[in-house]
Amino acid sequence: MKLTEIFDKPAPIKWGTEGKTITGDFIVDEEKYGVYFSPAKDDGKIIWIIEFGQKIAGKKRMKTGVTGSGKEFQVFSTVISAIRDWIKKKKPQSIEFEGVGESRNKLYKRLVKTLVKTVPYRALTDKDMADLGYGGAMASSAGTGTYRLERK
């Protein structure tokens, strides 16, 4: 099975806003998840930061690590679908997200490669951004990888 086939069954997304943040909520196997697009500035340019995770009742922060639900492919399929939909509507210049840990970064690299095949963006990693002299809207730490998609 190809990676693109694994990520082709997204859940329905309910769009909304919280201040300047655009929210997309969805449910996979009775568990609630969210994907958030928040504006930030990097060298005077607007960079949209993407965060996603499992929503936990009574908590403000989402669980962004492995949930153990066994539904990771549908969750990531929905996140990819949300990013594609959002890009079509907003047409941002740059979007950025961050992965923590080796396995998460490996997955995110694959997701970025899958995503850039279907949107008019180029993928930049931490190294690419450093080589181009970008500061990066997200502060990186050890074990953290930052990924930016920039309009071609």
PDB file of C-alpha atoms in Angstrom:
ATOM      1  CA  MET A   1       0.000   0.000   0.000  1.00  0.00           C
ATOM      2  CA  LYS A   2       1.295   3.460  -0.908  1.00  0.00           C
ATOM      3  CA  LEU A   3       1.635   6.176   1.725  1.00  0.00           C
ATOM      4  CA  THR A   4      -0.831   8.352  -0.201  1.00  0.00           C
ATOM      5  CA  GLU A   5      -3.463   5.579  -0.003  1.00  0.00           C
ATOM      6  CA  ILE A   6      -3.050   5.336   3.771  1.00  0.00           C
ATOM      7  CA  PHE A   7      -3.929   9.018   4.164  1.00  0.00           C
ATOM      8  CA  ASP A   8      -7.051   9.138   1.969  1.00  0.00           C
ATOM      9  CA  LYS A   9      -9.885   8.744   4.511  1.00  0.00           C
ATOM     10  CA  PRO A  10     -10.241  12.024   6.421  1.00  0.00           C
ATOM     11  CA  ALA A  11     -12.950  12.680   9.016  1.00  0.00           C
ATOM     12  CA  PRO A  12     -15.330  15.639   8.534  1.00  0.00           C
ATOM     13  CA  ILE A  13     -13.936  18.935   9.859  1.00  0.00           C
ATOM     14  CA  LYS A  14     -15.914  21.628  11.678  1.00  0.00           C
ATOM     15  CA  TRP A  15     -14.253  25.005  11.009  1.00  0.00           C
ATOM     16  CA  GLY A  16     -14.304  27.963  13.394  1.00  0.00           C
ATOM     17  CA  THR A  17     -12.185  30.733  14.899  1.00  0.00           C
ATOM     18  CA  GLU A  18     -10.736  31.648  18.290  1.00  0.00           C
ATOM     19  CA  GLY A  19      -9.486  35.228  18.031  1.00  0.00           C
ATOM     20  CA  LYS A  20      -7.046  35.287  15.079  1.00  0.00           C
ATOM     21  CA  THR A  21      -6.657  31.505  15.142  1.00  0.00           C
ATOM     22  CA  ILE A  22      -8.557  29.400  12.622  1.00  0.00           C
ATOM     23  CA  THR A  23      -9.724  26.128  14.166  1.00  0.00           C
ATOM     24  CA  GLY A  24     -10.695  22.808  12.659  1.00  0.00           C
ATOM     25  CA  ASP A  25     -12.279  20.272  15.000  1.00  0.00           C
ATOM     26  CA  PHE A  26     -12.907  16.642  14.111  1.00  0.00           C
ATOM     27  CA  ILE A  27     -13.736  13.313  15.711  1.00  0.00           C
ATOM     28  CA  VAL A  28     -12.033   9.982  15.041  1.00  0.00           C
ATOM     29  CA  ASP A  29     -13.428   6.925  16.794  1.00  0.00           C
ATOM     30  CA  GLU A  30     -15.238   9.060  19.415  1.00  0.00           C
ATOM     31  CA  GLU A  31     -12.026  10.946  20.319  1.00  0.00           C
ATOM     32  CA  LYS A  32     -11.937  14.727  19.721  1.00  0.00           C
ATOM     33  CA  TYR A  33      -9.066  16.341  17.857  1.00  0.00           C
ATOM     34  CA  GLY A  34      -8.211  19.835  16.687  1.00  0.00           C
ATOM     35  CA  VAL A  35      -6.002  21.481  14.104  1.00  0.00           C
ATOM     36  CA  TYR A  36      -5.191  25.165  14.628  1.00  0.00           C
ATOM     37  CA  PHE A  37      -3.740  27.784  12.279  1.00  0.00           C
ATOM     38  CA  SER A  38      -2.321  30.817  14.147  1.00  0.00           C
ATOM     39  CA  PRO A  39      -0.554  33.858  12.647  1.00  0.00           C
ATOM     40  CA  ALA A  40       2.968  34.764  13.808  1.00  0.00           C
ATOM     41  CA  LYS A  41       5.624  37.119  12.464  1.00  0.00           C
ATOM     42  CA  ASP A  42       9.081  36.205  11.193  1.00  0.00           C
ATOM     43  CA  ASP A  43      11.197  39.087   9.870  1.00  0.00           C
ATOM     44  CA  GLY A  44       8.009  41.134   9.379  1.00  0.00           C
ATOM     45  CA  LYS A  45       6.264  38.423   7.337  1.00  0.00           C
ATOM     46  CA  ILE A  46       3.191  36.522   8.474  1.00  0.00           C
ATOM     47  CA  ILE A  47       3.903  32.838   9.066  1.00  0.00           C
ATOM     48  CA  TRP A  48       0.938  30.620   9.928  1.00  0.00           C
ATOM     49  CA  ILE A  49       1.770  28.129  12.679  1.00  0.00           C
ATOM     50  CA  ILE A  50      -0.063  24.810  12.527  1.00  0.00           C
ATOM     51  CA  GLU A  51      -0.701  22.787  15.663  1.00  0.00           C
ATOM     52  CA  PHE A  52      -2.786  19.668  16.015  1.00  0.00           C
ATOM     53  CA  GLY A  53      -3.562  17.104  18.654  1.00  0.00           C
ATOM     54  CA  GLN A  54      -6.111  15.270  20.721  1.00  0.00           C
ATOM     55  CA  LYS A  55      -8.450  17.416  22.793  1.00  0.00           C
ATOM     56  CA  ILE A  56      -8.682  16.399  26.441  1.00  0.00           C
ATOM     57  CA  ALA A  57     -11.819  17.313  28.404  1.00  0.00           C
ATOM     58  CA  GLY A  58     -11.148  20.042  30.973  1.00  0.00           C
ATOM     59  CA  LYS A  59      -7.680  20.913  29.590  1.00  0.00           C
ATOM     60  CA  LYS A  60      -6.679  23.947  27.543  1.00  0.00           C
ATOM     61  CA  ARG A  61      -3.682  22.267  25.884  1.00  0.00           C
ATOM     62  CA  MET A  62      -4.067  19.428  23.415  1.00  0.00           C
ATOM     63  CA  LYS A  63      -2.195  16.162  23.696  1.00  0.00           C
ATOM     64  CA  THR A  64       0.223  16.332  20.789  1.00  0.00           C
ATOM     65  CA  GLY A  65       2.107  13.084  21.315  1.00  0.00           C
ATOM     66  CA  VAL A  66       1.133   9.538  20.500  1.00  0.00           C
ATOM     67  CA  THR A  67      -2.411   8.870  21.719  1.00  0.00           C
ATOM     68  CA  GLY A  68      -2.363   5.082  21.409  1.00  0.00           C
ATOM     69  CA  SER A  69      -5.828   5.060  19.831  1.00  0.00           C
ATOM     70  CA  GLY A  70      -4.710   3.026  16.817  1.00  0.00           C
ATOM     71  CA  LYS A  71      -6.366   5.568  14.508  1.00  0.00           C
ATOM     72  CA  GLU A  72      -3.267   7.584  13.649  1.00  0.00           C
ATOM     73  CA  PHE A  73      -3.741   7.187   9.880  1.00  0.00           C
ATOM     74  CA  GLN A  74      -7.231   8.659   9.932  1.00  0.00           C
ATOM     75  CA  VAL A  75      -6.062  11.464  12.253  1.00  0.00           C
ATOM     76  CA  PHE A  76      -3.150  12.357   9.948  1.00  0.00           C
ATOM     77  CA  SER A  77      -5.376  11.975   6.884  1.00  0.00           C
ATOM     78  CA  THR A  78      -7.753  14.512   8.414  1.00  0.00           C
ATOM     79  CA  VAL A  79      -4.919  16.891   9.329  1.00  0.00           C
ATOM     80  CA  ILE A  80      -3.572  16.725   5.743  1.00  0.00           C
ATOM     81  CA  SER A  81      -7.085  17.343   4.416  1.00  0.00           C
ATOM     82  CA  ALA A  82      -7.514  20.306   6.787  1.00  0.00           C
ATOM     83  CA  ILE A  83      -4.188  21.830   5.682  1.00  0.00           C
ATOM     84  CA  ARG A  84      -5.088  21.410   1.993  1.00  0.00           C
ATOM     85  CA  ASP A  85      -8.550  22.967   2.513  1.00  0.00           C
ATOM     86  CA  TRP A  86      -7.109  25.825   4.531  1.00  0.00           C
ATOM     87  CA  ILE A  87      -4.388  26.519   1.927  1.00  0.00           C
ATOM     88  CA  LYS A  88      -7.019  26.666  -0.841  1.00  0.00           C
ATOM     89  CA  LYS A  89      -9.094  29.174   1.156  1.00  0.00           C
ATOM     90  CA  LYS A  90      -6.372  31.383   2.700  1.00  0.00           C
ATOM     91  CA  LYS A  91      -3.511  31.034   0.203  1.00  0.00           C
ATOM     92  CA  PRO A  92      -0.904  31.896   2.876  1.00  0.00           C
ATOM     93  CA  GLN A  93       2.671  32.737   1.889  1.00  0.00           C
ATOM     94  CA  SER A  94       4.168  30.426   4.547  1.00  0.00           C
ATOM     95  CA  ILE A  95       3.013  27.830   7.038  1.00  0.00           C
ATOM     96  CA  GLU A  96       5.118  26.167   9.690  1.00  0.00           C
ATOM     97  CA  PHE A  97       4.845  23.318  12.155  1.00  0.00           C
ATOM     98  CA  GLU A  98       7.089  21.516  14.551  1.00  0.00           C
ATOM     99  CA  GLY A  99       7.761  17.890  15.425  1.00  0.00           C
ATOM    100  CA  VAL A 100       9.376  16.628  18.608  1.00  0.00           C
ATOM    101  CA  GLY A 101      11.245  13.328  18.705  1.00  0.00           C
ATOM    102  CA  GLU A 102      12.871  11.191  16.036  1.00  0.00           C
ATOM    103  CA  SER A 103       9.817   9.105  15.076  1.00  0.00           C
ATOM    104  CA  ARG A 104       7.523  12.163  14.946  1.00  0.00           C
ATOM    105  CA  ASN A 105      10.023  14.056  12.785  1.00  0.00           C
ATOM    106  CA  LYS A 106      10.364  11.105  10.426  1.00  0.00           C
ATOM    107  CA  LEU A 107       6.572  10.976  10.032  1.00  0.00           C
ATOM    108  CA  TYR A 108       6.348  14.746   9.516  1.00  0.00           C
ATOM    109  CA  LYS A 109       8.970  14.611   6.768  1.00  0.00           C
ATOM    110  CA  ARG A 110       6.800  12.043   4.973  1.00  0.00           C
ATOM    111  CA  LEU A 111       3.670  14.117   5.527  1.00  0.00           C
ATOM    112  CA  VAL A 112       5.364  17.209   4.118  1.00  0.00           C
ATOM    113  CA  LYS A 113       6.497  15.275   1.040  1.00  0.00           C
ATOM    114  CA  THR A 114       2.949  13.968   0.547  1.00  0.00           C
ATOM    115  CA  LEU A 115       1.413  17.399   1.041  1.00  0.00           C
ATOM    116  CA  VAL A 116       3.710  19.349  -1.307  1.00  0.00           C
ATOM    117  CA  LYS A 117       2.757  17.039  -4.167  1.00  0.00           C
ATOM    118  CA  THR A 118      -0.756  18.502  -4.093  1.00  0.00           C
ATOM    119  CA  VAL A 119      -0.237  22.166  -3.122  1.00  0.00           C
ATOM    120  CA  PRO A 120       1.860  24.941  -4.760  1.00  0.00           C
ATOM    121  CA  TYR A 121       4.442  25.085  -1.953  1.00  0.00           C
ATOM    122  CA  ARG A 122       8.015  24.055  -1.426  1.00  0.00           C
ATOM    123  CA  ALA A 123       9.092  22.304   1.765  1.00  0.00           C
ATOM    124  CA  LEU A 124      11.845  23.737   3.943  1.00  0.00           C
ATOM    125  CA  THR A 125      13.464  22.023   6.929  1.00  0.00           C
ATOM    126  CA  ASP A 126      15.452  23.626   9.774  1.00  0.00           C
ATOM    127  CA  LYS A 127      18.639  23.284   7.719  1.00  0.00           C
ATOM    128  CA  ASP A 128      17.042  24.816   4.616  1.00  0.00           C
ATOM    129  CA  MET A 129      15.748  27.773   6.645  1.00  0.00           C
ATOM    130  CA  ALA A 130      19.167  28.301   8.266  1.00  0.00           C
ATOM    131  CA  ASP A 131      20.861  28.179   4.837  1.00  0.00           C
ATOM    132  CA  LEU A 132      18.388  30.818   3.565  1.00  0.00           C
ATOM    133  CA  GLY A 133      18.935  33.012   6.645  1.00  0.00           C
ATOM    134  CA  TYR A 134      15.404  32.571   8.014  1.00  0.00           C
ATOM    135  CA  GLY A 135      14.924  32.895  11.746  1.00  0.00           C
ATOM    136  CA  GLY A 136      11.950  30.557  11.920  1.00  0.00           C
ATOM    137  CA  ALA A 137       8.770  31.584  13.711  1.00  0.00           C
ATOM    138  CA  MET A 138       9.066  28.640  16.098  1.00  0.00           C
ATOM    139  CA  ALA A 139      11.881  28.331  18.590  1.00  0.00           C
ATOM    140  CA  SER A 140      13.638  25.021  18.031  1.00  0.00           C
ATOM    141  CA  SER A 141      15.199  22.901  20.749  1.00  0.00           C
ATOM    142  CA  ALA A 142      17.062  19.597  20.838  1.00  0.00           C
ATOM    143  CA  GLY A 143      15.060  16.801  19.205  1.00  0.00           C
ATOM    144  CA  THR A 144      12.724  19.302  17.586  1.00  0.00           C
ATOM    145  CA  GLY A 145      12.312  19.694  13.824  1.00  0.00           C
ATOM    146  CA  THR A 146      10.640  22.715  12.246  1.00  0.00           C
ATOM    147  CA  TYR A 147       9.004  22.366   8.836  1.00  0.00           C
ATOM    148  CA  ARG A 148       7.913  25.280   6.688  1.00  0.00           C
ATOM    149  CA  LEU A 149       5.853  25.201   3.537  1.00  0.00           C
ATOM    150  CA  GLU A 150       6.436  28.294   1.435  1.00  0.00           C
ATOM    151  CA  ARG A 151       4.433  29.354  -1.606  1.00  0.00           C
ATOM    152  CA  LYS A 152       6.417  28.852  -4.838  1.00  0.00           C
TER     153      LYS A 152
END
